[in-house]
Coordinates of C-alpha atoms in Angstrom, one line a residue:
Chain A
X1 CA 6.0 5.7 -10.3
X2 CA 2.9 7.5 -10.2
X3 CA 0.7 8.5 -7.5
X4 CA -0.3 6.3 -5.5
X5 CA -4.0 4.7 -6.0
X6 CA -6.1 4.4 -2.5
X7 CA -7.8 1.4 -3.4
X8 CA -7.1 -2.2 -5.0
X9 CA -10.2 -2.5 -6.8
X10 CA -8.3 -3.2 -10.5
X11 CA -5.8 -2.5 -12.2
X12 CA -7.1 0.6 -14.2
X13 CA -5.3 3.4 -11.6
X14 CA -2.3 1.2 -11.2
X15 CA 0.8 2.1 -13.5
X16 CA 3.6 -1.2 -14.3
X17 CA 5.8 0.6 -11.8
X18 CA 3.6 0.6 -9.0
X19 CA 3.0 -3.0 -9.4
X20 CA 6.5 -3.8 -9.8
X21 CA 7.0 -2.5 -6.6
X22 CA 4.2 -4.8 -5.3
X23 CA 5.7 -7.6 -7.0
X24 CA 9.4 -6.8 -5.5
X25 CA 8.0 -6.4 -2.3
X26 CA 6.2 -9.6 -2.4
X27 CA 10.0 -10.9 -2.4
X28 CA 10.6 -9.4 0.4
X29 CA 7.4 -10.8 1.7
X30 CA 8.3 -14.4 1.4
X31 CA 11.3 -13.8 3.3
X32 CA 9.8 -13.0 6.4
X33 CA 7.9 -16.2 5.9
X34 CA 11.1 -18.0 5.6
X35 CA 12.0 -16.8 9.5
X36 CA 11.6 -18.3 12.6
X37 CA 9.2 -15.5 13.7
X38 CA 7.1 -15.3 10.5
X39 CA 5.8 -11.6 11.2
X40 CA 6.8 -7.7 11.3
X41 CA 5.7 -4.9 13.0
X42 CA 4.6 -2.6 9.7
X43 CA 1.1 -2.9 10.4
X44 CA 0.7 -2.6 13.9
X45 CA -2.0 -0.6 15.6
X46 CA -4.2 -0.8 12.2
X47 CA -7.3 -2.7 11.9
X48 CA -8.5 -4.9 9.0
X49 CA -11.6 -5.6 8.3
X50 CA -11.8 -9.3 6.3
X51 CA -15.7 -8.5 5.0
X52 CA -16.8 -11.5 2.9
X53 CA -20.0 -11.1 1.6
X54 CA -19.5 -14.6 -0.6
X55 CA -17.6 -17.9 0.6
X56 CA -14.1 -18.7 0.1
X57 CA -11.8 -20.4 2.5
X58 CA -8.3 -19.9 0.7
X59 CA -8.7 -16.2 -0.3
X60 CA -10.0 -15.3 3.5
X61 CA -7.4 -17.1 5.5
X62 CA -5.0 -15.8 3.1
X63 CA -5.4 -12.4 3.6
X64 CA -6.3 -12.8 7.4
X65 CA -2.9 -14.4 7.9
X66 CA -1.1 -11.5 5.6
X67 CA -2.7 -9.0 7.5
X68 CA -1.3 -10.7 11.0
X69 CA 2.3 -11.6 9.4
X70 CA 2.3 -7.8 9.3
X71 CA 0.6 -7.0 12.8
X72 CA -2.4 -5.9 11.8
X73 CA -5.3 -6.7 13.6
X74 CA -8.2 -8.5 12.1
X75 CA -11.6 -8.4 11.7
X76 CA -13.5 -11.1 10.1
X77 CA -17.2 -11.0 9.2
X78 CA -18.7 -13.7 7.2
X79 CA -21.8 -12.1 5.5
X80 CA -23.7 -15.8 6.3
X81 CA -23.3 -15.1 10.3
X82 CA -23.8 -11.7 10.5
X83 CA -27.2 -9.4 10.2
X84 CA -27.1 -9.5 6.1
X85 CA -28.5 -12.4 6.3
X86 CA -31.5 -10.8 7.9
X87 CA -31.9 -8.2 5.5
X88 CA -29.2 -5.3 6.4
X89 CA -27.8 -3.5 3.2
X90 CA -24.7 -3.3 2.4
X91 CA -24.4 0.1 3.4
X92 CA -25.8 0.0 6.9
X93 CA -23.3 -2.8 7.2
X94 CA -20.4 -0.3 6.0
X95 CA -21.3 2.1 8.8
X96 CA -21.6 -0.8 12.0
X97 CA -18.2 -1.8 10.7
X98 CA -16.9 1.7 10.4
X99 CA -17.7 2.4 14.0
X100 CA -15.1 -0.6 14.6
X101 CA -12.7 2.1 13.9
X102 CA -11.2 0.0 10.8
X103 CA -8.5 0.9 9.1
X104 CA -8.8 -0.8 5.9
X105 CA -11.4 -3.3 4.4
X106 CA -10.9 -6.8 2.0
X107 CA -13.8 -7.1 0.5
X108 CA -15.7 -10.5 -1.2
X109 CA -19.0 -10.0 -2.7
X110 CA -21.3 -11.9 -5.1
X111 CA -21.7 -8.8 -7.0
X112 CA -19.7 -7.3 -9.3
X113 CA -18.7 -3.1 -8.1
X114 CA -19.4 -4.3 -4.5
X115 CA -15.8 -3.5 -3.8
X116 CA -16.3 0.0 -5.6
X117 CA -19.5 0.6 -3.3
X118 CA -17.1 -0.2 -0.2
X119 CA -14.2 2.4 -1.2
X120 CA -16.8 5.0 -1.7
X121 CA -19.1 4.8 1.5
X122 CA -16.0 3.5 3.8
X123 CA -13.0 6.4 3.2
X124 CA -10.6 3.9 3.9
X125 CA -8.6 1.6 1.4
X126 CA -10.2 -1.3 0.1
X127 CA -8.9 -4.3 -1.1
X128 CA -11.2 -6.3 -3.8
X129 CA -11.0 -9.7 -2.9
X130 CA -13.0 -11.1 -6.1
X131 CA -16.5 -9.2 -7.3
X132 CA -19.0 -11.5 -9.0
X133 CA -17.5 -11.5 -12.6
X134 CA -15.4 -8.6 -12.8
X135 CA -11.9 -8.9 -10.8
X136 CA -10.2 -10.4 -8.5
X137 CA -6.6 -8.7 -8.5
X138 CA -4.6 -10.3 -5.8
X139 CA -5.0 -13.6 -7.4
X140 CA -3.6 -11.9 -10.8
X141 CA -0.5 -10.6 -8.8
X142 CA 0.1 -13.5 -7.5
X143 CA -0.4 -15.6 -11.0
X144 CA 2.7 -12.9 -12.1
X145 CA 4.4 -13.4 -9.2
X146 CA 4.4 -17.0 -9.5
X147 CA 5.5 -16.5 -13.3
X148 CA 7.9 -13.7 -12.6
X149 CA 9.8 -15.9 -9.7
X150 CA 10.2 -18.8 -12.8
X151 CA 11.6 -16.7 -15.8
X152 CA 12.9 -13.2 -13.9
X153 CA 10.4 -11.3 -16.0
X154 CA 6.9 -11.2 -17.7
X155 CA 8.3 -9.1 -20.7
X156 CA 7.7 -11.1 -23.8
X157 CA 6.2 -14.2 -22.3
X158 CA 2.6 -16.1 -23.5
X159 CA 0.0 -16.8 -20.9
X160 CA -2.4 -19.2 -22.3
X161 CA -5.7 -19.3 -19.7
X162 CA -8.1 -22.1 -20.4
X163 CA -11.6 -22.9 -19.5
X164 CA -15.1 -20.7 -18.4
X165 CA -13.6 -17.6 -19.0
X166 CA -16.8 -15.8 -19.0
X167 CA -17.4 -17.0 -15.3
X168 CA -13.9 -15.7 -14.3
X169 CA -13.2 -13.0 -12.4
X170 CA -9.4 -14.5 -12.4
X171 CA -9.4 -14.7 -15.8
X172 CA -10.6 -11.1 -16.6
X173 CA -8.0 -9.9 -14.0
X174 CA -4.8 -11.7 -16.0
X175 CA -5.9 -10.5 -18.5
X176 CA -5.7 -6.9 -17.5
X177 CA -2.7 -7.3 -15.4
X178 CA -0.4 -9.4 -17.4
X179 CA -0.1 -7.1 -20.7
X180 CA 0.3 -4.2 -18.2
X181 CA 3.7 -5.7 -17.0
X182 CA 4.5 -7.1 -21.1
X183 CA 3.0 -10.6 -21.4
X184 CA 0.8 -12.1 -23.7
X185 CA -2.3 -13.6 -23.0
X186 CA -4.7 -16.3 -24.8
X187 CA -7.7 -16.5 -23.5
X188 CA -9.3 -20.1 -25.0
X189 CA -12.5 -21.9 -24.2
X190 CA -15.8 -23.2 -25.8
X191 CA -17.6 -20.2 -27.6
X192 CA -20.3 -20.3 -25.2
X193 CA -17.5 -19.7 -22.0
X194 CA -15.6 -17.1 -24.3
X195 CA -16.7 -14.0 -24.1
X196 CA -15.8 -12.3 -27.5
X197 CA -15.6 -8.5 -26.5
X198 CA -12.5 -9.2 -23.9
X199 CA -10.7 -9.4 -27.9
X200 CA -10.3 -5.9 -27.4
X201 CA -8.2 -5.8 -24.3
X202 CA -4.9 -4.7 -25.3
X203 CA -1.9 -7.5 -25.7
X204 CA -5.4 -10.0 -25.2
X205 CA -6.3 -12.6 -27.8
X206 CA -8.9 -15.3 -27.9
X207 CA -9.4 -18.7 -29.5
X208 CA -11.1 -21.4 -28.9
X209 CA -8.5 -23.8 -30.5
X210 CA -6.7 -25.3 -26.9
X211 CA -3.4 -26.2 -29.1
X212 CA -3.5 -23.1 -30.5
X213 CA -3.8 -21.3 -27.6
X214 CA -0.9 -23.7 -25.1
X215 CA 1.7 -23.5 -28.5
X216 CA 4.2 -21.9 -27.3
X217 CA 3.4 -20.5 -24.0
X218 CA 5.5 -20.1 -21.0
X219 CA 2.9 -20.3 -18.6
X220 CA -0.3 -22.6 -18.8
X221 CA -3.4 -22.1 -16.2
X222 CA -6.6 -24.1 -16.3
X223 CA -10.1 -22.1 -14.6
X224 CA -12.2 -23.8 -12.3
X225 CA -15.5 -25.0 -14.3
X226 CA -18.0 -23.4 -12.4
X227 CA -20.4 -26.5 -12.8
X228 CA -23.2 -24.4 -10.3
X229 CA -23.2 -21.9 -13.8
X230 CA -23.1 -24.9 -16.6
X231 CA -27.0 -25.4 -16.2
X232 CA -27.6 -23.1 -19.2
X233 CA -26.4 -25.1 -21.9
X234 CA -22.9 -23.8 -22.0
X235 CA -21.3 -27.1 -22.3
X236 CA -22.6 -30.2 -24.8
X237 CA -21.4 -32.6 -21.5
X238 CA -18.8 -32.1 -18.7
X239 CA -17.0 -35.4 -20.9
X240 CA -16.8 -33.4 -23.6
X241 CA -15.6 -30.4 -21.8
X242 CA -12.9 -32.7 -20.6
X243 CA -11.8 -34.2 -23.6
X244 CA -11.2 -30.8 -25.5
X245 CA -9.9 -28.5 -23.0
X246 CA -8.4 -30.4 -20.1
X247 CA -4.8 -29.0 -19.6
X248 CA -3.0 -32.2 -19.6
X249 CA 0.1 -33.9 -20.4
X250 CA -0.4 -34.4 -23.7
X251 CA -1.7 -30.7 -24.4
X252 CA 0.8 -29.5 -22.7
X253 CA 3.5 -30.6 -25.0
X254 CA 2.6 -27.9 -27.5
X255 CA 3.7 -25.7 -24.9
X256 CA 7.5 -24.6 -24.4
X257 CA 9.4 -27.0 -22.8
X258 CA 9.2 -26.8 -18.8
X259 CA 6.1 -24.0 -19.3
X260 CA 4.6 -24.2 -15.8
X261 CA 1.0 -24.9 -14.9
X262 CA -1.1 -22.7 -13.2
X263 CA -4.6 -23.1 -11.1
X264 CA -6.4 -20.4 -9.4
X265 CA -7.7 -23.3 -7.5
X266 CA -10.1 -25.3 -6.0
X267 CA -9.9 -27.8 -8.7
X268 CA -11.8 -29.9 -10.2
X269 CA -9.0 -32.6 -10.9
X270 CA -9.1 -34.6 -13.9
X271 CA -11.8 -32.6 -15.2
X272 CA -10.6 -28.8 -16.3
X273 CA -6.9 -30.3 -15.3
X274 CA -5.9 -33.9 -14.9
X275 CA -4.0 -34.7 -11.9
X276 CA -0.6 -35.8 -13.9
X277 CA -0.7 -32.3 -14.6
X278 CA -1.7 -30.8 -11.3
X279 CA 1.3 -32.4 -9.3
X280 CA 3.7 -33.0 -12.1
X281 CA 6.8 -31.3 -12.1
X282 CA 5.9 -28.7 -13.7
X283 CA 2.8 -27.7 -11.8
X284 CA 3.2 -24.6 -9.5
X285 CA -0.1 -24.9 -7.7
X286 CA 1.0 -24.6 -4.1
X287 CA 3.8 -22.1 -5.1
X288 CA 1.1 -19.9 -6.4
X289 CA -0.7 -20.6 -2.2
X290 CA 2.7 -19.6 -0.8
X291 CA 2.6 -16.9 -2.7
X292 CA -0.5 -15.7 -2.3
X293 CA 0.3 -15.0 1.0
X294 CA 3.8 -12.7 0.6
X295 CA 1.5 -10.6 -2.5
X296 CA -1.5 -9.4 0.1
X297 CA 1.3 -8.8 2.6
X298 CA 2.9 -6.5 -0.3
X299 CA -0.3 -5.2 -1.3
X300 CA -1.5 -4.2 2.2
X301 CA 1.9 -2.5 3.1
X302 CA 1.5 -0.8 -0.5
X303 CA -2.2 0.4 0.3
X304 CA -1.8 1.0 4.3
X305 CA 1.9 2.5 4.7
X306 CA 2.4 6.0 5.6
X307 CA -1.4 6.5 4.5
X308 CA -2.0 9.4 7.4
Chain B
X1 CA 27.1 24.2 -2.3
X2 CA 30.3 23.2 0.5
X3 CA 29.8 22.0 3.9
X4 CA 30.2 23.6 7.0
X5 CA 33.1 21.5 7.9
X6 CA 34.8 17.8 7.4
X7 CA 35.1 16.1 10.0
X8 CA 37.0 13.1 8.5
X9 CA 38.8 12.4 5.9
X10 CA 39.7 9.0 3.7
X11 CA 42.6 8.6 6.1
X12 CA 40.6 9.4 9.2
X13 CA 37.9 6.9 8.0
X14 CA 40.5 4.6 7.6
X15 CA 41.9 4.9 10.9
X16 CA 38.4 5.0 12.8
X17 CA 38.0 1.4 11.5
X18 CA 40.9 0.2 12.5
X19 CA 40.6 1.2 15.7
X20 CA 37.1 0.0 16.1
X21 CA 38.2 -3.3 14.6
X22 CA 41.0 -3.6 17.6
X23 CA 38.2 -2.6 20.6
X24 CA 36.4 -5.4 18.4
X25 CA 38.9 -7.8 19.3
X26 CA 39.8 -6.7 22.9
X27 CA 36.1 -6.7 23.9
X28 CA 35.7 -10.4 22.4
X29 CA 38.6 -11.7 22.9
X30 CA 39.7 -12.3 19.5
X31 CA 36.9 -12.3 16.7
X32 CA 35.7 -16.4 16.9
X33 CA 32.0 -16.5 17.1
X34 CA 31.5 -12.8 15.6
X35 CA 29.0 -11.7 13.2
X36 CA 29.2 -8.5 11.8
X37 CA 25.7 -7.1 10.5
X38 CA 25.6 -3.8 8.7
X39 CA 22.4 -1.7 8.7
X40 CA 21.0 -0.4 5.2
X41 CA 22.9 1.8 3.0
X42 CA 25.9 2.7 4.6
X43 CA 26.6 0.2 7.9
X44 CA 26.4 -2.4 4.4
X45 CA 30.3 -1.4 3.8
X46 CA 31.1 -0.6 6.6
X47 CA 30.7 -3.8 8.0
X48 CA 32.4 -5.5 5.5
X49 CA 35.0 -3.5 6.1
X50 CA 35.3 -4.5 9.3
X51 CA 35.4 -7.8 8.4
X52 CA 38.3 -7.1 6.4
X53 CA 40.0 -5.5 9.0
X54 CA 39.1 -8.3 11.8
X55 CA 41.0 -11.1 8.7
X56 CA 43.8 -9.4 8.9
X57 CA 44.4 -8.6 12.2
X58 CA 43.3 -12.2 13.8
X59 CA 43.2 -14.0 10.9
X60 CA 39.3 -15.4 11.2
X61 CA 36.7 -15.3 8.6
X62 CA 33.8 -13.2 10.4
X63 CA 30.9 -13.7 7.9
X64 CA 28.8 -10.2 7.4
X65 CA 25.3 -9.8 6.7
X66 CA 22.8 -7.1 6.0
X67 CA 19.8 -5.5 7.8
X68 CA 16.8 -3.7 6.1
X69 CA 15.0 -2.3 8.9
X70 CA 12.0 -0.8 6.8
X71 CA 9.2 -2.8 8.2
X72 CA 10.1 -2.4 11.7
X73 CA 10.5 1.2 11.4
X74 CA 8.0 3.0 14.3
X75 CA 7.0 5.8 12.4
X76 CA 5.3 3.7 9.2
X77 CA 2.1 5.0 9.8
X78 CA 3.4 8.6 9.9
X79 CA 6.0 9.0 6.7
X80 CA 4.8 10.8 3.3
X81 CA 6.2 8.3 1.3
X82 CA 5.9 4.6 1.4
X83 CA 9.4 4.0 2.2
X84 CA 11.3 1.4 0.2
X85 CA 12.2 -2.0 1.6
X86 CA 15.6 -3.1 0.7
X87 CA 17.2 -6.4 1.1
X88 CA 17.9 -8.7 4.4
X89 CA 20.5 -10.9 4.2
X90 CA 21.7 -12.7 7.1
X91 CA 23.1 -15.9 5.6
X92 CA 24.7 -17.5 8.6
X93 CA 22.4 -19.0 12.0
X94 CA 22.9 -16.4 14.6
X95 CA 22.4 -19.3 17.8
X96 CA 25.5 -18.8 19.4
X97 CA 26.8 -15.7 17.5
X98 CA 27.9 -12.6 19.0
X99 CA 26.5 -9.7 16.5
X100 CA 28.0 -6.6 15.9
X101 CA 25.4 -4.2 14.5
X102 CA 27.1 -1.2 12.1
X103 CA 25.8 1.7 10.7
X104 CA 27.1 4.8 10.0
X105 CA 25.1 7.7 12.4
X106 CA 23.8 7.3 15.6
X107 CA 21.4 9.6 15.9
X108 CA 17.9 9.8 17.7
X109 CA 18.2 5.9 18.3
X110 CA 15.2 4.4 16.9
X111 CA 17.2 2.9 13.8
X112 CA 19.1 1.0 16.4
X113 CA 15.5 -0.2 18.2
X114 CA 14.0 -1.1 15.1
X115 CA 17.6 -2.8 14.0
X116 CA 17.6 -4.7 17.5
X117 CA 13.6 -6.2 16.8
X118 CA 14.5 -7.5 13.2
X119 CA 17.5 -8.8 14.2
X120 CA 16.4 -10.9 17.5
X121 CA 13.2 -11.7 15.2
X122 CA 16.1 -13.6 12.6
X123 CA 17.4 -15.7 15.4
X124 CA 18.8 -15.9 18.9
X125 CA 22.4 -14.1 18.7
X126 CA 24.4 -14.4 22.1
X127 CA 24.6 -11.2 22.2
X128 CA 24.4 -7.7 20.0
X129 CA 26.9 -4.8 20.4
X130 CA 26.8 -1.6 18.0
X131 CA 29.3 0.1 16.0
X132 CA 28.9 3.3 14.3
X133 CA 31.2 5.5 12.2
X134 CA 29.4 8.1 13.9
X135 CA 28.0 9.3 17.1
X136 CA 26.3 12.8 16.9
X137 CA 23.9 12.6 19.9
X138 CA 20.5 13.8 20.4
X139 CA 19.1 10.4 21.6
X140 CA 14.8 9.7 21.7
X141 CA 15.8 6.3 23.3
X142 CA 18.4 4.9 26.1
X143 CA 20.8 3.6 23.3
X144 CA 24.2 3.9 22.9
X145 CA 27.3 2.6 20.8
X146 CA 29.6 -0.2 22.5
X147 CA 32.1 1.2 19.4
X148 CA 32.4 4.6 17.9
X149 CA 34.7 6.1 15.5
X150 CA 34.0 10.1 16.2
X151 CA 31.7 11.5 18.9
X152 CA 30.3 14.8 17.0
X153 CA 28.4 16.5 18.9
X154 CA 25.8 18.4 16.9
X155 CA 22.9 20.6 16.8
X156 CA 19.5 19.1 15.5
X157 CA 19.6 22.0 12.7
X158 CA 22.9 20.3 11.1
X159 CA 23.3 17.1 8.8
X160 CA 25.8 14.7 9.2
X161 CA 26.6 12.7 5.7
X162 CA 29.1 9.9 5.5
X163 CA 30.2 9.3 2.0
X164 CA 31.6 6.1 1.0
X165 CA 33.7 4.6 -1.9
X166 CA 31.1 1.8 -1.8
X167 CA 28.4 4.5 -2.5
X168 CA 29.7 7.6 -3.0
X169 CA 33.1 7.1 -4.6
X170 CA 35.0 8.8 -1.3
X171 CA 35.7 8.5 2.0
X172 CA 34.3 11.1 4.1
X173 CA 32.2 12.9 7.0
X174 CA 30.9 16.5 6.3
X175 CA 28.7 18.1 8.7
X176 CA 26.3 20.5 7.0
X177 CA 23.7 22.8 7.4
X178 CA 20.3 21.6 6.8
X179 CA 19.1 24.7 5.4
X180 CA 22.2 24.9 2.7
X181 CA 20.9 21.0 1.9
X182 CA 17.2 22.6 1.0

């Protein structure tokens, strides 16, 4: 399987193995979920440190609650209500947090390597929980999770991943995770959202034909347009943004038949995705929530279990 | 490489469990309301054939699950490895239930604990009593067995192994020493 990598910054250290296990595990995961007392003793003792330099509501609570569903205690410290905001580095913020005797951190930041900074100064494992552009791995687990639980495997399947790829961390994650464990992935958008050196990924290609790119493909996910990025003249109009690359009923009939759609969420609906698609049938948007859950509960037993 | 000695053989094995499976019944009062619940690898077949056993003799389906007791394990922080998690199965509600916990060795206890909090965190059994092939001592933790098929008493330098058709293609108990399993 590999050693073992101390951090979840990307996938670079992380061989398919080890992230099979994390995917298996995850199974596991969403079991204890299932119970009537939703939580297990593996993490108990340990402290985790929930450090979110940037907002986000969904990835925080859903690692705070994975941390608690394995015992863990939890540290939460929004950068916006904390002494950042008053001009502390990043650093100096390390060592306060460090004195909390944390065991592990989960860290959000505006800037991509923050993460990398964190597992350098801190010793302990770090979790990335989305750096500026770069990566944002748990949501990619959980986007092959979600795919995995539909077709038993990721060998041989098409990923086609529409919208401002250049803006998305999720986007550059898939695509590093999903070849790793034998998918395909399309990457399509505007020219000006499509950022023509992630070509040379490996099992990566790129288009910005959307029928091209959904023909075919077992899995569909729209991106979030970042509209607080569009004001430098990515996009002609949001309109005709909407017209070409919504994911949609009617684009998603060049896809195979029952290929599930995908949203890293929050949506904007009936503008990157309309809603038909969103809640249709074959929409797993809240599956991929649920989930999201029973993969940082895999990943932090991965990172944090027999550790000393 | 040959053990030190066997302590039982297919036929022992065989006889242990029918034995057990008749204290089963005595104890209970038949086998209504029974649950039998084998703990990973080995208390897996074992409890099933129990189950088997229990059919036969009273004629009542007693429906078996199976306990992974990985993430309740005391010592997670501690072991080199990451240590596997396996699958929980307990397809049956557990209200009302009388459990009988199997697994092979009963040894320092704390399998047994950690087997008591995942079980009680699945559901609200009547009660839990605890069957093992076998009992070689040495307990960390006031536990012990309500059915045992041999009481081997052992020294901590010695390995106890229980092979099984299930998963090892024969029906045995050897006790070795550790240092000829290096």
């Amino acid at each position: 399987m590999g050693a073992r990598p101390p951090h979840l910054l990307d996938f670079q250290d992380w061989t398919p193995e080890r992230l099979g296990a994390i995917l298996d595990n995850a199974d596991t995961m969403l079991q204890v979920l299932d119970r009537p007392v939703k939580k297990v003793p593996a993490l108990q003792g340990l402290t985790v440190c929930n450090a979110f330099f940037e907002n986000s509501t969904r990835t925080r609570t859903s690692f705070e609650l994975a941390a608690r569903r394995m015992s863990a205690d939890v540290l939460t410290f929004a950068a916006g209500a904390s002494s950042v905001s008053k001009g502390e580095s990043l650093r100096d913020t390390l060592e306060v947090l460090t004195s909390y005797k944390v065991d592990a951190y989960i860290v959000r930041h505006h800037a991509a390597g923050a993460a990398h900074l964190v597992a350098r100064y801190s010793g302990k494992p770090v979790i990335n929980a989305g750096d500026g552009r770069r990566a944002h791995p748990t949501q990619a687990l959980l986007d092959a999770y979600t795919i995995r639980q539909e077709y038993g495997s990721l060998e041989g399947k098409k990923v086609a991943i529409l919208g401002d790829v250049r803006h998305s961390r999720v986007a550059r994650s898939n695509a590093e995770l999903l070849p790793k464990l034998g998918a395909q992935v399309v990457l399509c958008g505007p020219t000006t959202l499509l950022p023509p050196g992630l070509a040379q990924m490996p099992g990566v290609t790129l288009t910005t034909d959307p029928r091209e790119a959904v023909r075919g493909a077992h899995a569909v996910m729209a991106l979030r347009l970042q509209r607080e990025r569009m004001s430098g003249g990515f996009l002609g109009s949001l309109q005709e943004y909407a017209d070409t690359y919504q994911v949609n009923d009617t684009l998603l009939k060049e896809a195979e038949s029952g290929a599930i759609v995908l949203h890293p969420g929050p949506m904007n609906r009936d503008l990157e995705i309309s809603s038909d698609a969103a809640d249709g049938p074959q929409s797993r948007i809240l599956k991929q929530v649920e989930n999201g859950q029973a993969i940082r509960m895999s990943v932090l037993y991965h990172l944090l279990v027999g550790r000393n | 490489m040959t053990p030190k000695a066997t302590i039982l053989t297919a036929d022992e094995v065989r006889r242990a469990l029918t034995r057990i499976a008749h204290e089963i019944i005595e104890r209970n009062k038949g086998a209504e309301n029974l649950a039998l619940i084998g703990v990973h690898t080995r208390g897996i077949p074992l409890a099933r054939r129990l189950a088997e056993k229990l059919s036969s003799l009273e004629g009542v389906d007693v429906p078996t699950g199976m306990l992974d007791i990985t993430l309740y394990r005391d010592d997670l922080s501690e072991v080199a490895q990451q240590p596997i998690i396996r699958e929980t199965q307990v397809p049956f509600d557990l209200r009302d239930r009388r459990v009988i916990l199997v697994d092979d060795v009963l040894y320092t206890g704390r399998t047994v604990r950690a087997a008591l909090d995942a079980l009680i965190d699945l559901g609200r059994p009547a009660g839990i009593q605890l069957a093992v092939l076998v009992d070689r001592g040495h307990r960390e933790l006031p536990i012990r067995a309500d059915y045992v098929g041999k009481n081997l008493p052992t020294a901590a330098s010695e390995v106890v192994k229980v092979k099984l058709q299930e998963t090892d293609d024969v029906d045995s108990v050897e006790l070795w020493d550790m240092e000829a399993l290096r």
